[in-house]
Short mmCIF file of C-alpha atoms in Angstrom, two decimals:
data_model
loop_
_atom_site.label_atom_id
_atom_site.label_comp_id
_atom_site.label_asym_id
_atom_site.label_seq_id
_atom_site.Cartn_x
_atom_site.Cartn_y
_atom_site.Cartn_z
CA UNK P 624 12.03 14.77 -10.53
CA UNK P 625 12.21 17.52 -13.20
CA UNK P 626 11.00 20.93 -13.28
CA UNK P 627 8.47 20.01 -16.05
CA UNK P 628 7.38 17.25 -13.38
CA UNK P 629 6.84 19.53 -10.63
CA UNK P 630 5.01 22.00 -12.80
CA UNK P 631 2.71 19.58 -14.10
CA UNK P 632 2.04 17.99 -10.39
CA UNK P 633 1.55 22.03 -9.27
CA UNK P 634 -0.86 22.39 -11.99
CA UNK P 635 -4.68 22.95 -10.12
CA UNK P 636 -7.08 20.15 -11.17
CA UNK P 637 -10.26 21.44 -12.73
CA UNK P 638 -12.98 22.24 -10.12
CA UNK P 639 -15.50 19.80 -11.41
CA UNK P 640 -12.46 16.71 -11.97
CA UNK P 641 -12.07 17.27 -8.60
CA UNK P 642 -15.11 16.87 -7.13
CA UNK P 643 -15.88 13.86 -9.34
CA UNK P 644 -12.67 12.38 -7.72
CA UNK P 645 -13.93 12.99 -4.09
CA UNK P 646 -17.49 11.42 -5.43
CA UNK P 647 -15.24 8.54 -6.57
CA UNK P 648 -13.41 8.13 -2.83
CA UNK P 649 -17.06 8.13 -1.29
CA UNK P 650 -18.32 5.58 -3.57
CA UNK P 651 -15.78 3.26 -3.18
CA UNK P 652 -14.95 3.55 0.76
CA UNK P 653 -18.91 3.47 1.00
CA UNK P 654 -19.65 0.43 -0.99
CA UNK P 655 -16.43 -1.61 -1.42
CA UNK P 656 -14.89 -1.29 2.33
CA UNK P 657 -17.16 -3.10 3.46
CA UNK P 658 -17.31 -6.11 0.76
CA UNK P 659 -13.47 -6.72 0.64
CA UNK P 660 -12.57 -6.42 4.42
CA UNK P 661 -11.05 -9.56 5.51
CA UNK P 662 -7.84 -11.22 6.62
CA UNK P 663 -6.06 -9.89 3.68
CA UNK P 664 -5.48 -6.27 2.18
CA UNK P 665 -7.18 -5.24 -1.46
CA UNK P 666 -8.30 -7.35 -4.09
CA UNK P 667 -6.29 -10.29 -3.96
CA UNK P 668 -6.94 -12.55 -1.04
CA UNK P 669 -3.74 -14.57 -0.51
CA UNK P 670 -2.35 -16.78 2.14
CA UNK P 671 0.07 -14.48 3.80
CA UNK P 672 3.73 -14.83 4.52
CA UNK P 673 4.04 -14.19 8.24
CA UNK P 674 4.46 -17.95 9.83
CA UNK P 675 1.17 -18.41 11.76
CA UNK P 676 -0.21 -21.78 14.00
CA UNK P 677 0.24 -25.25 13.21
CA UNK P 678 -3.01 -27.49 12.74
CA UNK P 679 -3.46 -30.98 11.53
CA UNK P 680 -3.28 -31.71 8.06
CA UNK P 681 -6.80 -31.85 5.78
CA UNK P 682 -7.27 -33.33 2.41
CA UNK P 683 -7.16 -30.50 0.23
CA UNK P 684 -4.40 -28.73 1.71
CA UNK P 685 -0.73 -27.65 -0.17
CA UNK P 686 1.45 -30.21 1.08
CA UNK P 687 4.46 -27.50 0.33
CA UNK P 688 3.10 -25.58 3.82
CA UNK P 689 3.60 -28.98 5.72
CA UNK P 690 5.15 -28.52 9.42
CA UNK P 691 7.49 -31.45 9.66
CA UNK P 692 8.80 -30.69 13.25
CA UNK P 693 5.53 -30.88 14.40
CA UNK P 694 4.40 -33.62 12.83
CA UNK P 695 7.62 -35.93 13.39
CA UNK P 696 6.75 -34.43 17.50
CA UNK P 697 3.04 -35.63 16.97
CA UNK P 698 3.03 -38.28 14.24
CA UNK P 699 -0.05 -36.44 13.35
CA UNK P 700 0.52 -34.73 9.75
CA UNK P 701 0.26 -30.62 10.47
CA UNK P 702 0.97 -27.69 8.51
CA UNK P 703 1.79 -23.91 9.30
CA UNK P 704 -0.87 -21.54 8.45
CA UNK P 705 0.49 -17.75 7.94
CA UNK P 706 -0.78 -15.01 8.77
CA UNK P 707 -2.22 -12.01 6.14
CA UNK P 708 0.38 -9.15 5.15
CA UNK P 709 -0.29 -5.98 6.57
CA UNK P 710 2.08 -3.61 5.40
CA UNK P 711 2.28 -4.25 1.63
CA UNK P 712 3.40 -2.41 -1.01
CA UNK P 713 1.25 -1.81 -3.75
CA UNK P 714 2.27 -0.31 -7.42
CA UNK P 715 -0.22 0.48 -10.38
CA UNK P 716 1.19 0.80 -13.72
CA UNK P 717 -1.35 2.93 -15.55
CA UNK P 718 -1.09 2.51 -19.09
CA UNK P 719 -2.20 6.05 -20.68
CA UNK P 720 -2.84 5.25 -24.08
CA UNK P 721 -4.83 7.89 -26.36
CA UNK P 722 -8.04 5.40 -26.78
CA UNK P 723 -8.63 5.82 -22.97
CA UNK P 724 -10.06 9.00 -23.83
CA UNK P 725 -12.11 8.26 -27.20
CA UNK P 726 -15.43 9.65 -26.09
CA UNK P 727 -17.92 6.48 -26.79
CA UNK P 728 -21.79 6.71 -26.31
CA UNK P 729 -21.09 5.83 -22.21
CA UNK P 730 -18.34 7.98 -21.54
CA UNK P 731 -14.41 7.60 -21.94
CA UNK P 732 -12.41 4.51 -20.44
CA UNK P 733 -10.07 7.17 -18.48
CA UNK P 734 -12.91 7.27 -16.08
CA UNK P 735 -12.74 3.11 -15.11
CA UNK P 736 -9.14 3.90 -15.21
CA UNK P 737 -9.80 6.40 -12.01
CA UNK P 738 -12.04 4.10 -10.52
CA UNK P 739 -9.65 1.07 -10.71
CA UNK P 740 -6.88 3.16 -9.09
CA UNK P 741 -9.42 4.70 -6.78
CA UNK P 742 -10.25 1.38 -5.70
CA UNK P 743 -6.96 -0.62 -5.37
CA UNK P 744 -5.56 2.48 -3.42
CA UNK P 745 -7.76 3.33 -1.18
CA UNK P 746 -8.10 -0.05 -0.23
CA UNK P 747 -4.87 -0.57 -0.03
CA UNK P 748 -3.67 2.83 1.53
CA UNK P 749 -4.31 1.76 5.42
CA UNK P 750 -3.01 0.09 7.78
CA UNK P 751 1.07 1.36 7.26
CA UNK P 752 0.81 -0.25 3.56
CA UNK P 753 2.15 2.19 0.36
CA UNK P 754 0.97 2.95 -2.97
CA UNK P 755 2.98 3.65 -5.78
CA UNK P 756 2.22 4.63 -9.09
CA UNK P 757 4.35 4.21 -12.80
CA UNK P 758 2.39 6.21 -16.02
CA UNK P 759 3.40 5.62 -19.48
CA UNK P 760 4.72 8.91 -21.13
CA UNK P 761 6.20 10.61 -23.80
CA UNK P 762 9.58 8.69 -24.21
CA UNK P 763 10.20 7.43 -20.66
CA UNK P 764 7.88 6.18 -17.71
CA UNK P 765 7.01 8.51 -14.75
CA UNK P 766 7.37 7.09 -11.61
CA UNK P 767 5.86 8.50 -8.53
CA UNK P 768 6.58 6.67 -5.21
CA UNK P 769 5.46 4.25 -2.73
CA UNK P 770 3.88 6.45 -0.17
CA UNK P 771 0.89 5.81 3.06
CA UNK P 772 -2.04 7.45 3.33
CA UNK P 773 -5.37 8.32 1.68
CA UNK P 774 -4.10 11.95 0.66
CA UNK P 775 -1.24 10.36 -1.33
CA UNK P 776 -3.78 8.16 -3.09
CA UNK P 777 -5.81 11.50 -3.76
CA UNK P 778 -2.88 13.02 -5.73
CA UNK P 779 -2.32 9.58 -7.31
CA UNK P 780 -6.00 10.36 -8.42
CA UNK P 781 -5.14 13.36 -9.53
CA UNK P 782 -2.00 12.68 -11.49
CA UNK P 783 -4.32 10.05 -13.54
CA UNK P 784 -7.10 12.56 -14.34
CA UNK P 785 -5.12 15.12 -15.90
CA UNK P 786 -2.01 13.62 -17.60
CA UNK P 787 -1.64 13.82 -21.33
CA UNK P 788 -2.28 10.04 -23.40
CA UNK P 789 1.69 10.23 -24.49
CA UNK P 790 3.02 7.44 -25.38
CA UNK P 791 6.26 7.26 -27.11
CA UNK P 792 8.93 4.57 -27.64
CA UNK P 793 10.84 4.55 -24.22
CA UNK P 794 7.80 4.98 -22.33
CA UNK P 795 4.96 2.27 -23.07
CA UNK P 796 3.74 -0.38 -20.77
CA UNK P 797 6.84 -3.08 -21.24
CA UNK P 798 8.86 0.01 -20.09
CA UNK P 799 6.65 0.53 -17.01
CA UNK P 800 6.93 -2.73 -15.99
CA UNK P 801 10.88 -2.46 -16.43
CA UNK P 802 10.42 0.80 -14.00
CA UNK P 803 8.47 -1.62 -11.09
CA UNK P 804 11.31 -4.30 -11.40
CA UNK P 805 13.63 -0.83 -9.72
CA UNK P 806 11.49 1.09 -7.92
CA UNK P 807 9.85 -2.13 -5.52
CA UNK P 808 11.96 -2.79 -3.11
CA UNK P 809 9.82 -5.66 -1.24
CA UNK P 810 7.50 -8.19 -1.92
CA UNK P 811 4.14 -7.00 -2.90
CA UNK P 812 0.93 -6.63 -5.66
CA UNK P 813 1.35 -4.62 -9.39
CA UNK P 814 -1.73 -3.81 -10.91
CA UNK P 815 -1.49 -3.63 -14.75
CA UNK P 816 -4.68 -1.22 -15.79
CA UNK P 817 -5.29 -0.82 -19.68
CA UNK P 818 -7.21 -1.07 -22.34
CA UNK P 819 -4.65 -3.61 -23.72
CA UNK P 820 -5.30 -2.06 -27.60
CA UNK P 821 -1.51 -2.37 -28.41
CA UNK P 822 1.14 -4.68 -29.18
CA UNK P 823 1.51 -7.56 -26.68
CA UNK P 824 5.10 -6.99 -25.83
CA UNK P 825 5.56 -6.70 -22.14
CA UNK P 826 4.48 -10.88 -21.52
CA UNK P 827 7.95 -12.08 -20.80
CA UNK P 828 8.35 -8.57 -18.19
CA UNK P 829 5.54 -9.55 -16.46
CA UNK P 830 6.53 -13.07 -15.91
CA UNK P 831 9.86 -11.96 -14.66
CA UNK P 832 8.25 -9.70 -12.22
CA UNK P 833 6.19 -12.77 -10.91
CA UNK P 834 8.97 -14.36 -9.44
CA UNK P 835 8.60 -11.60 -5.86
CA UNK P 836 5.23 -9.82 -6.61
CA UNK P 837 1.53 -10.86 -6.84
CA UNK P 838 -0.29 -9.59 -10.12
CA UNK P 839 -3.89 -7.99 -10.86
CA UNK P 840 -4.88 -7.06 -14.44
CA UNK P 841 -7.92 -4.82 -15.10
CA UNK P 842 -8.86 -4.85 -18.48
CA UNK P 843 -10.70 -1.69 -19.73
CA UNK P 844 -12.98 -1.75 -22.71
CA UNK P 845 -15.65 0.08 -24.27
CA UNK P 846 -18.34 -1.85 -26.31
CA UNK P 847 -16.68 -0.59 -29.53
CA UNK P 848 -13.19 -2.17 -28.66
CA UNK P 849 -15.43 -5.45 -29.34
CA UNK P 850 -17.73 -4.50 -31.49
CA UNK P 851 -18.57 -1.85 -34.47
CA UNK P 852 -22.29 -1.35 -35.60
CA UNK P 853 -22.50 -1.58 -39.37
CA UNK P 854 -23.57 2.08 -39.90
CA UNK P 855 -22.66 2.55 -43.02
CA UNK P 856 -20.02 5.18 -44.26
CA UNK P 857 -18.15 6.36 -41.22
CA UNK P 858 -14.97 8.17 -40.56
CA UNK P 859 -12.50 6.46 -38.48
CA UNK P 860 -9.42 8.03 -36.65
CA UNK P 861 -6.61 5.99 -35.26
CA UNK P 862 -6.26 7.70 -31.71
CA UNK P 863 -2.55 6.75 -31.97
CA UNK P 864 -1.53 8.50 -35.31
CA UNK P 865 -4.50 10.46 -35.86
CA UNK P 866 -4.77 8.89 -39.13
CA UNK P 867 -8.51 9.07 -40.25
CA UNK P 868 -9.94 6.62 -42.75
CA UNK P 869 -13.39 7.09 -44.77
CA UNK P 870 -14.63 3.19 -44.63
CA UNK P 871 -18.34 1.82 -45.69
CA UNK P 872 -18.85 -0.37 -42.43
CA UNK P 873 -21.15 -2.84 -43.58
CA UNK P 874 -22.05 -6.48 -41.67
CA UNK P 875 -18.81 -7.80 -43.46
CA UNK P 876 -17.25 -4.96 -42.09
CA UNK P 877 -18.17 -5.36 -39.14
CA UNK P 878 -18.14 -9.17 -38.63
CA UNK P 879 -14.26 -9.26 -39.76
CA UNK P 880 -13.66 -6.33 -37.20
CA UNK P 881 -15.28 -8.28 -34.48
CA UNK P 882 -12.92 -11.61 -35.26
CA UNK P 883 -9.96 -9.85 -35.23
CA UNK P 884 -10.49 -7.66 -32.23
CA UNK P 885 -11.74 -11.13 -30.43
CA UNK P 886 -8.46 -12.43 -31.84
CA UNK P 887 -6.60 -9.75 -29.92
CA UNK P 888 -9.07 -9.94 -26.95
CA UNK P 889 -7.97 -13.78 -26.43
CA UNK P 890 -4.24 -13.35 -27.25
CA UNK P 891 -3.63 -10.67 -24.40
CA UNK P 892 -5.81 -13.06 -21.51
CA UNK P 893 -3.89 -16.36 -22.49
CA UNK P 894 -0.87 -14.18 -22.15
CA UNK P 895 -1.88 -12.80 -19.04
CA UNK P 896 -2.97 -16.15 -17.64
CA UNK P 897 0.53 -17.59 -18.38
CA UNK P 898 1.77 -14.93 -16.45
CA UNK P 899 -0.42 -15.97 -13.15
CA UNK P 900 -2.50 -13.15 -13.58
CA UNK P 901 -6.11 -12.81 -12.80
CA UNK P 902 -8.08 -9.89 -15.00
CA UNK P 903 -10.58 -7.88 -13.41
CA UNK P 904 -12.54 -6.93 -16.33
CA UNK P 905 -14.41 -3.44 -16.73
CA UNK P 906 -16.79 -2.12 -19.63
CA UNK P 907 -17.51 1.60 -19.86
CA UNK P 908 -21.47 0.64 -20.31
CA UNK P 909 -21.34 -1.83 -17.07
CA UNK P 910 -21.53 -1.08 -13.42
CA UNK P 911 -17.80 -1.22 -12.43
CA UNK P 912 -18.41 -1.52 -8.79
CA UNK P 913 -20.66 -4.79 -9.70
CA UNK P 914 -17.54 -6.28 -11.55
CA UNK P 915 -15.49 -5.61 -9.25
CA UNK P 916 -17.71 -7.28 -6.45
CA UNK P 917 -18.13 -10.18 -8.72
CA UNK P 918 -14.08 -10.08 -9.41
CA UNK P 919 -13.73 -10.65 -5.45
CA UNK P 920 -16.15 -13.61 -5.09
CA UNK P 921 -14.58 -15.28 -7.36
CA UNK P 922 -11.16 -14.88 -5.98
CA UNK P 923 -12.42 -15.61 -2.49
CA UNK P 924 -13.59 -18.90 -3.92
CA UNK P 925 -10.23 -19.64 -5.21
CA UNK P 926 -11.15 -19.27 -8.99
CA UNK P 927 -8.80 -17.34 -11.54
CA UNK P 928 -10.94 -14.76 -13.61
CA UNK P 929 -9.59 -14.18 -16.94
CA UNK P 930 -11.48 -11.80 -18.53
CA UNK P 931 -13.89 -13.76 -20.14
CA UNK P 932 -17.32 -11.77 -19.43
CA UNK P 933 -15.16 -8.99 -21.00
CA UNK P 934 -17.82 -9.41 -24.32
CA UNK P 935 -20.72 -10.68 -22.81
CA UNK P 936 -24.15 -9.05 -22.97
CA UNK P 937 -23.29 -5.96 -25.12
CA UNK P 938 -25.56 -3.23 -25.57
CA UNK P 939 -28.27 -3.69 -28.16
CA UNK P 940 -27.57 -7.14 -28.61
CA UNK P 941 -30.17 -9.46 -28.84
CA UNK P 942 -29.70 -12.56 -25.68
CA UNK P 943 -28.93 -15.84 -27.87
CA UNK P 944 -32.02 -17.85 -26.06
CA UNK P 945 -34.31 -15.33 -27.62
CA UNK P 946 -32.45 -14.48 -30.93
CA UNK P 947 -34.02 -15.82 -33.83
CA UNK P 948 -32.30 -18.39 -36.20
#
């Protein structure tokens, strides 16, 4: 770690960030804990990979977890269940691009950012399992490692709520997810959080990275990544470059900027659902612990979410049963 590292992780979080974060620790321990407790560990309810007991064979079940000892000593077909993972490790790549903190009419995405971290590490933080964490940066990823316990998710926490959006060539998210191939040393989950606004580059990284770990994807948006309101002139400013454009946003406007951001929308899920990855999806205007709750009954079902409630129901939009022809 560098000396500008350890500065930055001595710096004191603001009095009020702070206390938010504890607020966020309450709300999710209080009203997630109980929801996702089970026979697996976080968000992803998976079969395990600790050999469990045999039982007979049912229609419906993967033939690849077939027992054939016991079956050739029974004639009955069996297979081996397995038993949940206990001690997993866990590694968020937290992609800090400057649009997280764009300040839209319900608050800045950094905040779902928290939450999603909040939620994935405390939940995942128990029971001897370790959280690590990768950020984009200014020309290389940092990576902070895989440690136990709740206080090491609290400075994860903290780490996420004050870091500057840089993001330089050397350190965006394909980059991060080079990082996690070196710094995972056993099986486990990477969680991919971001607002997924730039070039889809890190697909065939991801894929790679499925061959030992499980994924999760939570996709944060804010109504205007979907949509813009024809309001007539407006300035814009590219977060990235700063770049600031004087545009009349009218409903041409506005309809081409909703294609082409729906365009980009359904590029970055089909590329994500190659990869085997299921997208939790979170809106700045929504109730994140309500997607997230939704996200898990799904899963437990054995569906794949992909993101596609991502656009539905926007604010001030009129429901299509009742909008008029």
């Amino acid at each position: 770690m560098t000396s500008a590292e350890e500065d930055r992780r001595d710096d004191r979080v603001d009095v009020s960030s702070r206390a938010a974060l504890n607020q966020l620790e309450l709300l999710v321990t209080r009203r997630l804990d109980g929801v996702l407790n089970g026979d697996h560990r976080g968000l992803l309810p998976g079969p395990g990979t600790e050999p469990g007991e045999a039982r007979a064979y049912e229609p419906g079940d993967d033939v690849r977890t077939m027992d054939w000892s016991v079956t050739a000593r029974t004639t009955i077909p069996h297979i081996r269940q397995t038993i949940a993972d206990r001690e997993l490790e866990t590694w968020l790549v937290v992609d800090l691009s400057a649009s997280l903190d764009i300040e839209g009419r319900y608050g800045a995405k950094r905040r779902l950012v928290e939450a999603a971290v909040a939620t994935v590490g405390f939940l995942s933080a128990g029971g001897g399992s370790r959280v690590g964490m990768i950020l984009t940066g200014d020309g290389r990823p940092r990576v902070l490692r895989a440690t136990g316990g709740r206080d090491h998710v609290r400075r994860l926490l903290e780490d996420v709520s004050r870091s500057a959006p840089e993001v330089a060539p050397g350190g965006a998210l394909v980059d991060c997810l080079h990082a996690v191939r070196n710094a995972a040393r056993r099986h486990g989950l990477v969680v991919v959080i971001s607002d997924f606004l730039s070039e889809i580059d890190w697909e065939r990284s991801l894929r790679l990275l499925g061959t030992r770990h499980e994924f999760l994807a939570v996709h944060v948006a804010d109504p205007l990544d979907i949509a813009l309101p024809a309001v007539g002139v407006a300035l814009l400013q590219d977060p990235a470059t700063g770049e600031v454009l004087e545009l009349e946003v009218d409903d041409a406007l506005a309809a081409d900027y909703r294609r082409a951001a729906a365009e980009h929308r359904a590029a970055v899920h089909t590329a994500l659902r190659r990869c085997g990855a299921p997208v939790l999806a979170l809106r700045t205007d929504r109730d994140w612990v309500r997607d997230v709750i939704d996200f898990v009954g799904v899963r437990r079902q054995g569906g794949l979410p992909t993101g596609e409630n991502l656009d539905r129901d926007l604010p001030g939009e009129q429901p299509a049963e009742e909008a008029t022809p």
